[in-house]
CSV table of C-alpha atoms in Angstrom, one decimal:
chain,number,residue,atom,x,y,z
A,1,MET,CA,109.1,201.0,245.3
A,2,ALA,CA,108.4,199.7,248.8
A,3,GLY,CA,112.1,199.9,249.6
A,4,LEU,CA,112.3,203.5,248.3
A,5,LEU,CA,109.3,204.5,250.4
A,6,PHE,CA,110.8,202.8,253.5
A,7,TRP,CA,114.1,204.7,252.9
A,8,VAL,CA,112.3,208.1,252.5
A,9,ASN,CA,110.4,207.5,255.7
A,10,MET,CA,113.6,206.6,257.6
A,11,ARG,CA,115.4,209.5,256.2
A,12,TYR,CA,112.8,212.2,256.6
A,13,GLY,CA,110.3,210.7,259.1
A,14,LEU,CA,107.3,211.4,256.9
A,15,LEU,CA,105.1,208.7,258.4
A,16,ALA,CA,105.8,209.9,261.9
A,17,LYS,CA,105.1,213.5,260.8
A,18,LEU,CA,101.9,212.5,259.2
A,19,GLU,CA,100.7,210.7,262.4
A,20,ARG,CA,101.7,213.8,264.5
A,21,VAL,CA,99.9,216.2,262.2
A,22,TRP,CA,96.8,214.2,261.7
A,23,LEU,CA,96.3,212.7,265.2
A,24,GLU,CA,97.9,215.3,267.5
A,25,GLU,CA,97.4,218.6,265.8
A,26,GLY,CA,94.2,217.8,263.8
A,27,ARG,CA,95.5,219.4,260.6
A,28,VAL,CA,95.2,218.1,257.1
A,29,SER,CA,98.4,216.4,256.0
A,30,GLY,CA,100.3,218.0,253.1
A,31,PHE,CA,99.8,221.5,254.4
A,32,ALA,CA,102.4,221.6,257.1
A,33,PRO,CA,104.0,224.9,258.0
A,34,ARG,CA,107.7,225.4,257.4
A,35,HIS,CA,108.7,224.9,261.0
A,36,GLU,CA,107.2,221.4,260.8
A,37,LEU,CA,109.6,220.6,258.0
A,38,ASN,CA,112.6,221.8,260.0
A,39,ARG,CA,114.3,218.6,261.4
A,40,ASN,CA,116.3,220.8,263.9
A,41,TYR,CA,113.0,222.2,265.2
A,42,GLN,CA,111.7,218.7,266.0
A,43,VAL,CA,114.9,217.6,267.7
A,44,ARG,CA,115.2,220.7,269.8
A,45,ARG,CA,111.5,220.6,270.7
A,46,GLU,CA,111.9,217.1,272.0
A,47,LEU,CA,115.0,218.1,274.0
A,48,PHE,CA,113.1,220.9,275.6
A,49,ARG,CA,110.3,218.5,276.5
A,50,MET,CA,112.9,216.4,278.3
A,51,ASP,CA,114.1,219.4,280.4
A,52,ARG,CA,112.7,218.9,283.9
A,53,ASN,CA,114.1,222.1,285.4
A,54,GLN,CA,111.1,223.6,287.2
A,55,ALA,CA,113.1,226.2,289.0
A,56,ALA,CA,113.8,228.6,286.1
A,57,ARG,CA,112.8,232.2,286.7
A,58,VAL,CA,113.0,233.4,283.1
A,59,LEU,CA,111.6,231.6,280.0
A,60,PHE,CA,113.3,232.9,276.8
A,61,LEU,CA,111.4,232.0,273.7
A,62,GLY,CA,112.6,232.6,270.1
A,63,ASP,CA,114.8,231.7,267.2
A,64,SER,CA,118.5,231.7,266.6
A,65,HIS,CA,118.9,235.1,268.2
A,66,VAL,CA,118.0,233.2,271.4
A,67,ALA,CA,119.5,229.8,270.7
A,68,LEU,CA,123.0,230.9,269.9
A,69,VAL,CA,123.7,232.7,273.3
A,70,ASP,CA,124.3,231.6,276.9
A,71,TRP,CA,121.7,233.8,278.5
A,72,THR,CA,122.4,232.6,282.0
A,73,ALA,CA,125.9,233.9,281.6
A,74,LEU,CA,125.0,237.2,279.9
A,75,LEU,CA,122.1,238.1,282.1
A,76,GLY,CA,123.8,237.0,285.3
A,77,GLU,CA,120.5,235.2,286.0
A,78,PRO,CA,121.2,231.6,287.1
A,79,LEU,CA,117.7,230.3,286.4
A,80,VAL,CA,117.1,230.9,282.7
A,81,ALA,CA,115.2,228.4,280.5
A,82,PRO,CA,116.5,229.1,277.0
A,83,ARG,CA,114.0,228.0,274.4
A,84,GLY,CA,115.4,229.2,271.1
A,85,ILE,CA,115.4,227.1,267.9
A,86,GLU,CA,117.4,228.1,264.9
A,87,GLY,CA,115.1,228.9,262.0
A,88,ASP,CA,112.0,229.1,264.1
A,89,THR,CA,109.0,231.3,263.4
A,90,THR,CA,106.1,232.8,265.2
A,91,ALA,CA,104.0,229.9,264.1
A,92,GLY,CA,106.6,227.5,265.5
A,93,VAL,CA,106.7,229.2,268.9
A,94,LEU,CA,102.9,229.0,269.1
A,95,THR,CA,103.0,225.3,268.2
A,96,ARG,CA,105.4,224.5,271.0
A,97,LEU,CA,104.1,226.9,273.7
A,98,ASN,CA,102.1,224.2,275.4
A,99,ASP,CA,105.3,222.4,276.1
A,100,GLU,CA,106.2,225.1,278.6
A,101,ALA,CA,103.0,224.6,280.7
A,102,GLY,CA,105.1,223.5,283.6
A,103,PHE,CA,107.1,226.8,283.8
A,104,ARG,CA,106.7,228.4,287.2
A,105,GLY,CA,108.9,231.5,286.9
A,106,ASP,CA,107.8,235.1,286.8
A,107,THR,CA,109.2,236.3,283.4
A,108,ALA,CA,108.8,235.3,279.8
A,109,ILE,CA,110.9,237.0,277.1
A,110,VAL,CA,109.7,236.6,273.5
A,111,TRP,CA,112.1,237.4,270.6
A,112,ILE,CA,110.8,236.0,267.3
A,113,GLY,CA,109.9,237.2,263.8
A,114,THR,CA,113.1,237.3,261.8
A,115,ASN,CA,112.5,234.1,259.9
A,116,ASP,CA,108.9,235.1,259.3
A,117,VAL,CA,110.3,238.3,257.6
A,118,LEU,CA,112.8,236.3,255.6
A,119,GLN,CA,110.1,233.9,254.4
A,120,GLY,CA,108.0,236.9,253.2
A,121,GLU,CA,105.3,236.9,255.9
A,122,PRO,CA,103.4,240.2,256.1
A,123,ALA,CA,103.7,242.4,259.2
A,124,ASP,CA,100.1,242.0,260.4
A,125,LYS,CA,100.4,238.2,260.4
A,126,ILE,CA,103.7,238.3,262.3
A,127,ALA,CA,102.5,240.8,264.9
A,128,GLY,CA,99.2,239.0,265.3
A,129,ARG,CA,101.0,235.7,266.1
A,130,VAL,CA,103.2,237.4,268.6
A,131,SER,CA,100.1,238.8,270.3
A,132,GLN,CA,98.7,235.3,270.4
A,133,ILE,CA,101.9,234.1,272.0
A,134,VAL,CA,101.6,236.8,274.7
A,135,GLU,CA,97.9,236.0,275.3
A,136,ASP,CA,98.6,232.3,275.7
A,137,LEU,CA,101.4,233.0,278.1
A,138,TYR,CA,99.1,235.2,280.3
A,139,ARG,CA,96.3,232.6,280.1
A,140,ALA,CA,98.7,229.8,281.2
A,141,HIS,CA,100.1,231.9,284.1
A,142,ALA,CA,97.1,233.8,285.4
A,143,ARG,CA,98.6,234.1,288.8
A,144,GLY,CA,101.0,236.8,287.5
A,145,ILE,CA,103.8,236.9,285.0
A,146,ARG,CA,105.8,239.7,283.2
A,147,VAL,CA,106.0,239.3,279.4
A,148,VAL,CA,108.8,241.1,277.5
A,149,VAL,CA,108.7,241.3,273.7
A,150,LEU,CA,112.0,242.3,272.0
A,151,ALA,CA,111.7,244.1,268.6
A,152,VAL,CA,112.4,242.2,265.4
A,153,PRO,CA,116.0,243.2,264.4
A,154,PRO,CA,116.5,244.7,260.9
A,155,VAL,CA,118.8,243.0,258.3
A,156,ALA,CA,121.9,244.5,256.8
A,157,GLN,CA,122.0,246.4,253.6
A,158,TRP,CA,123.8,243.5,251.7
A,159,VAL,CA,121.0,241.0,252.5
A,160,GLU,CA,118.8,240.1,249.5
A,161,ASP,CA,115.7,242.4,249.3
A,162,ALA,CA,117.0,244.2,252.5
A,163,ARG,CA,115.0,247.3,252.0
A,164,ALA,CA,111.7,245.5,251.5
A,165,ARG,CA,112.4,243.2,254.4
A,166,ASN,CA,113.2,246.1,256.7
A,167,ARG,CA,109.9,247.8,255.8
A,168,THR,CA,108.2,244.6,257.1
A,169,VAL,CA,110.4,244.7,260.2
A,170,ALA,CA,109.6,248.4,260.9
A,171,GLU,CA,105.8,247.8,260.4
A,172,THR,CA,105.9,244.7,262.6
A,173,ASN,CA,107.7,246.6,265.4
A,174,GLU,CA,105.2,249.5,265.1
A,175,ARG,CA,102.3,247.1,265.5
A,176,LEU,CA,104.0,245.4,268.5
A,177,ALA,CA,104.8,248.7,270.1
A,178,ALA,CA,101.2,249.9,269.6
A,179,ALA,CA,99.7,246.7,271.1
A,180,ALA,CA,102.0,246.6,274.1
A,181,GLY,CA,99.9,248.9,276.3
A,182,GLN,CA,96.6,247.3,275.5
A,183,GLU,CA,97.9,243.7,275.8
A,184,GLY,CA,100.0,244.3,279.0
A,185,TYR,CA,103.5,243.3,277.8
A,186,ARG,CA,106.6,245.4,277.7
A,187,PHE,CA,107.9,246.1,274.3
A,188,ILE,CA,111.7,246.8,273.9
A,189,SER,CA,112.7,248.7,270.8
A,190,THR,CA,116.2,247.9,269.5
A,191,GLU,CA,116.3,250.4,266.6
A,192,ASP,CA,118.6,252.9,268.3
A,193,LEU,CA,121.0,250.1,269.2
A,194,LEU,CA,121.1,248.0,266.0
A,195,ALA,CA,120.0,250.2,263.0
A,196,ASP,CA,121.9,252.8,261.0
A,197,GLY,CA,120.4,256.0,259.7
A,198,ALA,CA,118.7,254.2,256.8
A,199,GLY,CA,117.2,251.5,259.0
A,200,PHE,CA,119.7,248.7,258.0
A,201,LEU,CA,121.4,246.5,260.6
A,202,ARG,CA,124.8,248.1,261.3
A,203,GLY,CA,127.9,246.3,260.2
A,204,ASP,CA,129.3,246.2,263.7
A,205,MET,CA,126.1,244.8,265.1
A,206,THR,CA,126.1,241.7,262.9
A,207,SER,CA,128.2,238.7,261.9
A,208,ASP,CA,126.5,237.9,258.6
A,209,GLY,CA,123.8,240.4,257.9
A,210,VAL,CA,121.1,238.7,259.9
A,211,HIS,CA,122.6,237.2,263.1
A,212,LEU,CA,124.0,239.5,265.7
A,213,SER,CA,127.5,240.3,267.0
A,214,ALA,CA,128.8,240.2,270.5
A,215,ALA,CA,128.5,244.0,270.7
A,216,ALA,CA,124.9,243.7,269.8
A,217,TYR,CA,124.2,241.2,272.5
A,218,SER,CA,125.9,243.4,275.0
A,219,GLY,CA,123.5,246.2,274.2
A,220,ILE,CA,120.5,243.8,274.2
A,221,VAL,CA,121.4,242.7,277.7
A,222,ALA,CA,121.6,246.3,278.9
A,223,LEU,CA,118.1,246.9,277.5
A,224,LEU,CA,116.7,243.7,279.1
A,225,ARG,CA,118.0,244.3,282.7
A,226,PRO,CA,115.5,247.0,283.7
A,227,ALA,CA,112.6,245.0,282.2
A,228,LEU,CA,113.4,242.1,284.4
A,229,GLU,CA,113.1,244.2,287.5
A,230,THR,CA,109.5,245.4,286.9
A,231,PRO,CA,106.8,243.6,288.8
A,232,PRO,CA,104.8,240.8,287.1
A,233,VAL,CA,101.3,241.6,285.9
A,234,ALA,CA,98.4,239.7,287.4
A,235,ARG,CA,95.7,238.9,284.8
């Protein structure tokens, strides 16, 4: 039994996770959110913590929509700090936001929510956590920062429960758009770019029904460029 427990701990890092959850985060063990069980999340987070680049102008937070792309090349902006993790959620971004306390740039882009939708999270919870991310960014950078929030993309028609998932996507984006003026961030809708007439992710805009195609990213970059030129907001 002792040998089995040792192997499980070595394979899955359960004791280290228990220590982190109990001592560092003050949560009760056994109730870890899904991002805590994502080994890739833990590895990527540690790699981000090792990044000592303090010159980045743009901080890009998100999931695989952020992680799978070379934003420095696409945006033509040489100082981008990409902080995307495949499978990440709004809760995951909130958990690791303090890791970026050393960021000294003037722009933060937030693109998160797809995995929350796929995991069945309601729109109010998703939008509420995005608002908390924005609030935390402003609090940490009170001297002035622009925050840009990209809309959660829809999923393609062939994805399981696509219609229900896209209802959550639409409601989430409506909430984010409505809160933008009050909370001071710029919301960028991607509906006209990515969705067909029924609200599904267009076939030419996706590689697998969830992730985006090169054509989609070309359009996203065109939407982002004007937002990067607006002056930061002092809070």
